[in-house]
Amino acid sequence: MAELAIGIDIGGTKVAGGVVDATGHILTRARRSTPHRSTSPQVVEDTIVECVDELLAGVEGHRVVAVGVGAAGFVGADRGTVVFAPHLSWRNEPLRERLQARVAAPVTIDNDANAALWAEARFGAALGESHVVMITLGTGIGGALLVDGRINRGRHGIAGEFGHMQVVPAGLRCECGNRGCWEQYASGNALVREARDLIAADSPVISDLRARLGADDGALTGPFITEAAQAGDPTARELLADVGEWLGVGLANLASALDPGRFVVGGGVSAAGELLLAPARDAFRRQLPGRGYRPEAQIVLAQLGAEAGLIGAADLARTGG
């Protein structure tokens, strides 16, 4: 049980932690609900420390060499400051410094998408490829970049915010303040918004999905639409195909800029599997500049699921990646 590290993955709704060995295997887990976004940074910090203490107690007698935290937000180049977190109350928060005062092992902070990509590169779908772009499709779109086998964080530490590339000039308004961002067309929010628009228009094409939904409009979520599509609902499949096409358009843009060998697609929406990726690959091939005369990046599903973030955070802290 040498070379153990703790990984903490902080999302908008949960704090998930685990003790991870050098092979990426999780030995023990802890989980807490994420304090509401209006709470103080201190409350979130307390929640993280609670998870770390519980995990340390679970491997008492064994040495934990590092603690890695993956945060859903902009993490500065110092890998210690959370510059901005849209779903939490962190604004230029010196999180590593505050945690280090309360945790015995060395602490490292990173963006959650960077952590997920590192896990996939070390133990999952990106294994063996040196140039990788990871896209995480959830409420919005997150991303991360591997270049020559190392995470590329950019000059200021916040590279990979691919969801805010503009793909439609003067398009839909995005929470970031701009219009036409990629995540407004290829995310879980986009999937649900399109379904709601069809229901509001009383479109007959959505009658089967509406019947499946029943009277509870609150049940209309990305996972609900994905489950309906997997059960054969034609409109749910069409909605996923639309999101997949927009995904492919964005990936073609990224291929032009970054020329990766592989795209790894994770996040909650990726649970749709080939219902999402097949139309994405088709759109990617149609939009790719120089198509037919250049190598094409693979587009594959992430393998490590919801635990990629904590595995990667632990391994980054342990290896210094």
Short mmCIF file of C-alpha atoms in Angstrom, two decimals:
data_model
loop_
_atom_site.label_atom_id
_atom_site.label_comp_id
_atom_site.label_asym_id
_atom_site.label_seq_id
_atom_site.Cartn_x
_atom_site.Cartn_y
_atom_site.Cartn_z
CA MET A 1 0.00 0.00 0.00
CA ALA A 2 2.92 2.36 -0.76
CA GLU A 3 2.47 5.60 -2.70
CA LEU A 4 -1.10 6.31 -1.64
CA ALA A 5 -2.68 9.67 -2.40
CA ILE A 6 -6.05 11.24 -1.71
CA GLY A 7 -8.09 12.72 -4.53
CA ILE A 8 -10.96 15.15 -3.94
CA ASP A 9 -13.34 16.07 -6.76
CA ILE A 10 -15.45 19.17 -6.10
CA GLY A 11 -18.50 19.67 -8.27
CA GLY A 12 -21.59 21.82 -8.14
CA THR A 13 -23.56 19.22 -6.16
CA LYS A 14 -21.05 16.93 -4.45
CA VAL A 15 -17.60 16.55 -2.96
CA ALA A 16 -16.29 13.07 -3.78
CA GLY A 17 -13.05 11.72 -2.41
CA GLY A 18 -10.98 8.58 -2.50
CA VAL A 19 -7.67 7.06 -1.46
CA VAL A 20 -5.95 6.03 -4.69
CA ASP A 21 -2.93 3.79 -5.20
CA ALA A 22 -0.26 4.09 -7.90
CA THR A 23 -2.27 1.95 -10.34
CA GLY A 24 -5.33 4.22 -10.17
CA HIS A 25 -7.29 1.84 -7.95
CA ILE A 26 -9.57 3.46 -5.36
CA LEU A 27 -9.14 1.82 -1.96
CA THR A 28 -11.73 3.74 0.03
CA ARG A 29 -14.24 6.50 -0.71
CA ALA A 30 -15.97 9.45 0.96
CA ARG A 31 -18.74 11.72 -0.24
CA ARG A 32 -20.47 14.89 0.92
CA SER A 33 -23.02 17.24 -0.61
CA THR A 34 -21.47 20.45 -1.88
CA PRO A 35 -22.54 23.39 0.29
CA HIS A 36 -24.87 25.78 -1.53
CA ARG A 37 -23.18 28.34 -3.78
CA SER A 38 -24.20 31.19 -1.46
CA THR A 39 -22.24 29.80 1.49
CA SER A 40 -18.83 31.11 2.49
CA PRO A 41 -15.56 29.60 1.21
CA GLN A 42 -14.90 28.45 4.78
CA VAL A 43 -17.87 26.05 4.68
CA VAL A 44 -16.63 24.44 1.45
CA GLU A 45 -13.14 24.18 2.92
CA ASP A 46 -14.56 22.49 6.02
CA THR A 47 -16.35 19.95 3.83
CA ILE A 48 -13.12 19.09 2.00
CA VAL A 49 -11.23 18.66 5.27
CA GLU A 50 -13.99 16.39 6.62
CA CYS A 51 -13.61 14.15 3.57
CA VAL A 52 -9.81 14.07 3.90
CA ASP A 53 -10.03 13.19 7.61
CA GLU A 54 -12.50 10.38 6.91
CA LEU A 55 -10.28 8.98 4.16
CA LEU A 56 -7.16 9.14 6.31
CA ALA A 57 -8.96 7.24 9.06
CA GLY A 58 -9.86 4.55 6.52
CA VAL A 59 -6.20 3.81 5.76
CA GLU A 60 -4.80 4.38 9.24
CA GLY A 61 -1.30 3.01 9.53
CA HIS A 62 -0.46 3.63 5.87
CA ARG A 63 1.31 6.71 4.56
CA VAL A 64 -0.61 9.12 2.33
CA VAL A 65 1.98 11.10 0.38
CA ALA A 66 -0.23 13.84 -1.12
CA VAL A 67 -3.72 15.29 -1.40
CA GLY A 68 -5.00 16.48 -4.78
CA VAL A 69 -8.11 18.60 -5.22
CA GLY A 70 -9.92 18.95 -8.55
CA ALA A 71 -12.15 22.03 -8.58
CA ALA A 72 -14.87 22.98 -11.06
CA GLY A 73 -13.54 26.43 -11.80
CA PHE A 74 -10.62 28.49 -13.06
CA VAL A 75 -7.44 27.49 -11.20
CA GLY A 76 -4.50 29.87 -11.45
CA ALA A 77 -1.06 29.02 -12.76
CA ASP A 78 0.18 28.62 -9.18
CA ARG A 79 -2.09 25.55 -8.86
CA GLY A 80 -3.16 26.90 -5.53
CA THR A 81 -5.67 29.69 -6.18
CA VAL A 82 -9.21 29.19 -7.45
CA VAL A 83 -9.63 32.35 -9.50
CA PHE A 84 -13.35 31.83 -10.16
CA ALA A 85 -15.81 29.00 -9.57
CA PRO A 86 -19.27 29.60 -11.09
CA HIS A 87 -21.10 27.18 -8.79
CA LEU A 88 -19.25 27.96 -5.56
CA SER A 89 -18.33 31.11 -3.67
CA TRP A 90 -14.63 31.11 -4.59
CA ARG A 91 -13.21 34.33 -6.04
CA ASN A 92 -9.38 34.45 -6.04
CA GLU A 93 -9.52 31.96 -3.18
CA PRO A 94 -6.10 30.77 -1.88
CA LEU A 95 -7.48 27.26 -1.44
CA ARG A 96 -4.18 25.36 -1.28
CA GLU A 97 -2.82 27.66 1.41
CA ARG A 98 -5.96 27.33 3.51
CA LEU A 99 -6.14 23.55 3.16
CA GLN A 100 -2.42 23.09 3.73
CA ALA A 101 -2.80 24.70 7.16
CA ARG A 102 -5.26 21.95 8.10
CA VAL A 103 -3.98 18.87 6.21
CA ALA A 104 -0.70 17.11 7.03
CA ALA A 105 0.15 15.89 3.50
CA PRO A 106 1.20 18.23 0.64
CA VAL A 107 -1.83 19.68 -1.17
CA THR A 108 -2.20 20.38 -4.91
CA ILE A 109 -5.14 22.15 -6.58
CA ASP A 110 -6.11 21.71 -10.24
CA ASN A 111 -9.08 22.13 -12.55
CA ASP A 112 -11.41 19.13 -12.46
CA ALA A 113 -11.23 18.57 -16.24
CA ASN A 114 -7.40 18.53 -16.06
CA ALA A 115 -7.67 15.91 -13.34
CA ALA A 116 -10.11 13.80 -15.37
CA LEU A 117 -7.90 13.94 -18.46
CA TRP A 118 -4.84 12.94 -16.43
CA ALA A 119 -6.70 9.91 -15.11
CA GLU A 120 -7.79 8.89 -18.62
CA ALA A 121 -4.22 9.39 -19.90
CA ARG A 122 -2.69 7.31 -17.13
CA PHE A 123 -5.28 4.58 -16.74
CA GLY A 124 -8.12 4.93 -19.26
CA ALA A 125 -9.23 5.94 -22.74
CA ALA A 126 -6.21 8.17 -23.52
CA LEU A 127 -3.58 5.62 -22.47
CA GLY A 128 -0.69 5.52 -24.93
CA GLU A 129 -1.57 8.78 -26.76
CA SER A 130 0.63 11.84 -26.18
CA HIS A 131 -1.65 14.53 -27.68
CA VAL A 132 -5.20 14.44 -26.33
CA VAL A 133 -8.13 16.81 -25.97
CA MET A 134 -10.73 15.88 -23.37
CA ILE A 135 -14.24 17.27 -23.56
CA THR A 136 -16.56 16.91 -20.57
CA LEU A 137 -20.22 17.31 -21.48
CA GLY A 138 -22.43 18.07 -18.52
CA THR A 139 -24.50 21.13 -17.67
CA GLY A 140 -21.95 23.00 -19.77
CA ILE A 141 -18.73 21.97 -21.52
CA GLY A 142 -15.39 21.62 -19.79
CA GLY A 143 -12.11 20.63 -21.36
CA ALA A 144 -8.46 19.84 -20.93
CA LEU A 145 -5.40 19.43 -23.12
CA LEU A 146 -2.53 16.94 -23.04
CA VAL A 147 0.56 17.88 -25.08
CA ASP A 148 3.61 15.61 -25.26
CA GLY A 149 2.18 13.61 -22.38
CA ARG A 150 1.76 16.55 -20.02
CA ILE A 151 -1.23 18.66 -19.05
CA ASN A 152 -1.08 22.03 -20.83
CA ARG A 153 -2.64 24.59 -18.50
CA GLY A 154 -1.82 27.70 -20.54
CA ARG A 155 0.03 30.83 -19.50
CA HIS A 156 -2.41 31.70 -16.70
CA GLY A 157 -3.47 28.18 -15.74
CA ILE A 158 -6.97 28.30 -17.24
CA ALA A 159 -6.61 26.71 -20.68
CA GLY A 160 -9.29 24.28 -21.79
CA GLU A 161 -12.43 26.41 -21.45
CA PHE A 162 -13.52 25.16 -24.86
CA GLY A 163 -17.21 25.49 -24.05
CA HIS A 164 -16.93 29.23 -24.51
CA MET A 165 -15.64 29.17 -28.07
CA GLN A 166 -18.10 31.08 -30.22
CA VAL A 167 -19.64 28.79 -32.84
CA VAL A 168 -22.69 30.92 -33.76
CA PRO A 169 -22.12 34.69 -34.10
CA ALA A 170 -24.91 36.56 -32.30
CA GLY A 171 -26.27 33.20 -31.17
CA LEU A 172 -27.86 32.15 -27.90
CA ARG A 173 -26.84 34.09 -24.80
CA CYS A 174 -24.42 32.20 -22.55
CA GLU A 175 -23.98 32.46 -18.78
CA CYS A 176 -20.44 33.74 -19.42
CA GLY A 177 -21.95 36.91 -20.89
CA ASN A 178 -21.22 36.22 -24.56
CA ARG A 179 -23.42 34.86 -27.33
CA GLY A 180 -23.18 31.71 -29.42
CA CYS A 181 -20.86 29.73 -27.15
CA TRP A 182 -20.36 26.07 -28.03
CA GLU A 183 -21.88 24.86 -24.77
CA GLN A 184 -25.18 26.50 -25.68
CA TYR A 185 -25.51 23.94 -28.49
CA ALA A 186 -23.62 20.82 -27.35
CA SER A 187 -24.30 20.25 -23.64
CA GLY A 188 -26.81 18.82 -21.19
CA ASN A 189 -28.44 22.24 -20.89
CA ALA A 190 -28.82 22.44 -24.68
CA LEU A 191 -30.36 18.98 -24.79
CA VAL A 192 -32.99 19.83 -22.17
CA ARG A 193 -33.67 23.30 -23.59
CA GLU A 194 -34.48 21.87 -27.03
CA ALA A 195 -36.84 19.31 -25.52
CA ARG A 196 -38.60 21.99 -23.48
CA ASP A 197 -38.98 24.17 -26.57
CA LEU A 198 -40.71 21.32 -28.42
CA ILE A 199 -43.05 20.74 -25.48
CA ALA A 200 -43.82 24.47 -25.22
CA ALA A 201 -44.62 24.53 -28.94
CA ASP A 202 -46.95 21.55 -28.43
CA SER A 203 -45.13 19.78 -31.24
CA PRO A 204 -46.66 16.40 -32.15
CA VAL A 205 -43.18 14.92 -32.70
CA ILE A 206 -42.57 14.97 -28.96
CA SER A 207 -45.81 13.22 -27.96
CA ASP A 208 -44.09 9.92 -27.07
CA LEU A 209 -41.47 11.64 -24.95
CA ARG A 210 -44.12 13.79 -23.26
CA ALA A 211 -46.20 10.69 -22.49
CA ARG A 212 -43.12 9.05 -20.96
CA LEU A 213 -42.54 12.21 -18.92
CA GLY A 214 -46.08 12.38 -17.53
CA ALA A 215 -47.15 15.37 -15.48
CA ASP A 216 -43.76 15.94 -13.83
CA ASP A 217 -41.98 18.51 -16.02
CA GLY A 218 -39.20 18.61 -13.45
CA ALA A 219 -38.22 15.09 -14.49
CA LEU A 220 -37.15 16.36 -17.93
CA THR A 221 -33.40 16.10 -17.49
CA GLY A 222 -30.47 15.07 -19.63
CA PRO A 223 -30.38 11.55 -18.13
CA PHE A 224 -34.15 11.20 -18.70
CA ILE A 225 -33.75 12.07 -22.40
CA THR A 226 -30.77 9.72 -22.71
CA GLU A 227 -32.70 6.84 -21.14
CA ALA A 228 -35.63 7.50 -23.48
CA ALA A 229 -33.28 7.50 -26.48
CA GLN A 230 -31.69 4.24 -25.38
CA ALA A 231 -35.21 2.79 -25.09
CA GLY A 232 -35.86 3.76 -28.72
CA ASP A 233 -37.75 7.05 -28.43
CA PRO A 234 -37.27 8.69 -31.86
CA THR A 235 -37.43 12.32 -30.71
CA ALA A 236 -34.99 11.72 -27.87
CA ARG A 237 -32.62 10.14 -30.38
CA GLU A 238 -33.02 13.12 -32.69
CA LEU A 239 -32.28 15.55 -29.87
CA LEU A 240 -29.11 13.65 -28.97
CA ALA A 241 -28.09 13.55 -32.63
CA ASP A 242 -28.45 17.34 -32.81
CA VAL A 243 -26.19 17.75 -29.79
CA GLY A 244 -23.79 15.23 -31.35
CA GLU A 245 -23.61 17.22 -34.57
CA TRP A 246 -22.74 20.39 -32.68
CA LEU A 247 -20.16 18.40 -30.73
CA GLY A 248 -18.56 17.31 -34.01
CA VAL A 249 -18.46 20.89 -35.30
CA GLY A 250 -16.59 22.05 -32.21
CA LEU A 251 -14.20 19.11 -32.32
CA ALA A 252 -13.34 19.93 -35.94
CA ASN A 253 -12.46 23.47 -34.87
CA LEU A 254 -10.28 22.12 -32.07
CA ALA A 255 -8.59 19.70 -34.47
CA SER A 256 -7.68 22.63 -36.72
CA ALA A 257 -6.14 24.51 -33.80
CA LEU A 258 -4.55 21.71 -31.78
CA ASP A 259 -4.16 18.62 -34.01
CA PRO A 260 -4.62 16.00 -31.26
CA GLY A 261 -4.34 12.29 -31.87
CA ARG A 262 -7.43 11.55 -29.80
CA PHE A 263 -10.50 13.25 -28.41
CA VAL A 264 -11.87 11.75 -25.20
CA VAL A 265 -15.50 12.62 -24.46
CA GLY A 266 -16.70 12.32 -20.87
CA GLY A 267 -19.24 13.92 -18.55
CA GLY A 268 -22.85 13.01 -17.89
CA VAL A 269 -24.09 13.47 -21.47
CA SER A 270 -21.52 10.96 -22.72
CA ALA A 271 -23.66 8.22 -21.12
CA ALA A 272 -25.57 8.30 -24.43
CA GLY A 273 -22.58 6.54 -26.01
CA GLU A 274 -22.81 6.00 -29.75
CA LEU A 275 -26.16 7.81 -29.93
CA LEU A 276 -24.03 10.91 -29.31
CA LEU A 277 -20.66 9.96 -30.78
CA ALA A 278 -21.82 8.55 -34.13
CA PRO A 279 -23.38 11.86 -35.28
CA ALA A 280 -20.40 13.70 -33.74
CA ARG A 281 -17.96 11.69 -35.87
CA ASP A 282 -20.05 12.31 -39.00
CA ALA A 283 -20.15 16.07 -38.40
CA PHE A 284 -16.44 16.09 -37.50
CA ARG A 285 -15.53 14.48 -40.83
CA ARG A 286 -17.75 16.91 -42.77
CA GLN A 287 -16.30 19.98 -41.05
CA LEU A 288 -12.63 19.00 -40.79
CA PRO A 289 -10.42 21.20 -43.00
CA GLY A 290 -8.34 19.15 -45.40
CA ARG A 291 -10.60 16.14 -44.86
CA GLY A 292 -9.45 13.12 -46.78
CA TYR A 293 -5.87 14.36 -46.90
CA ARG A 294 -4.91 14.49 -43.23
CA PRO A 295 -4.90 12.03 -40.34
CA GLU A 296 -8.11 12.14 -38.32
CA ALA A 297 -8.13 12.17 -34.56
CA GLN A 298 -9.99 9.33 -32.88
CA ILE A 299 -13.16 10.29 -30.99
CA VAL A 300 -13.69 7.92 -28.07
CA LEU A 301 -15.67 7.72 -24.85
CA ALA A 302 -13.99 8.23 -21.50
CA GLN A 303 -13.58 4.99 -19.55
CA LEU A 304 -13.34 6.00 -15.90
CA GLY A 305 -16.73 7.63 -15.50
CA ALA A 306 -17.58 9.85 -12.55
CA GLU A 307 -14.47 8.77 -10.62
CA ALA A 308 -11.97 10.11 -13.18
CA GLY A 309 -11.71 13.46 -11.40
CA LEU A 310 -10.73 12.11 -8.02
CA ILE A 311 -8.38 9.49 -9.53
CA GLY A 312 -6.65 12.13 -11.59
CA ALA A 313 -6.45 14.65 -8.75
CA ALA A 314 -4.79 12.03 -6.55
CA ASP A 315 -2.34 10.93 -9.24
CA LEU A 316 -1.42 14.50 -10.20
CA ALA A 317 -0.65 15.24 -6.55
CA ARG A 318 1.33 12.03 -6.15
CA THR A 319 3.39 12.36 -9.36
CA GLY A 320 3.60 16.13 -9.68
CA GLY A 321 2.15 15.89 -13.21
#
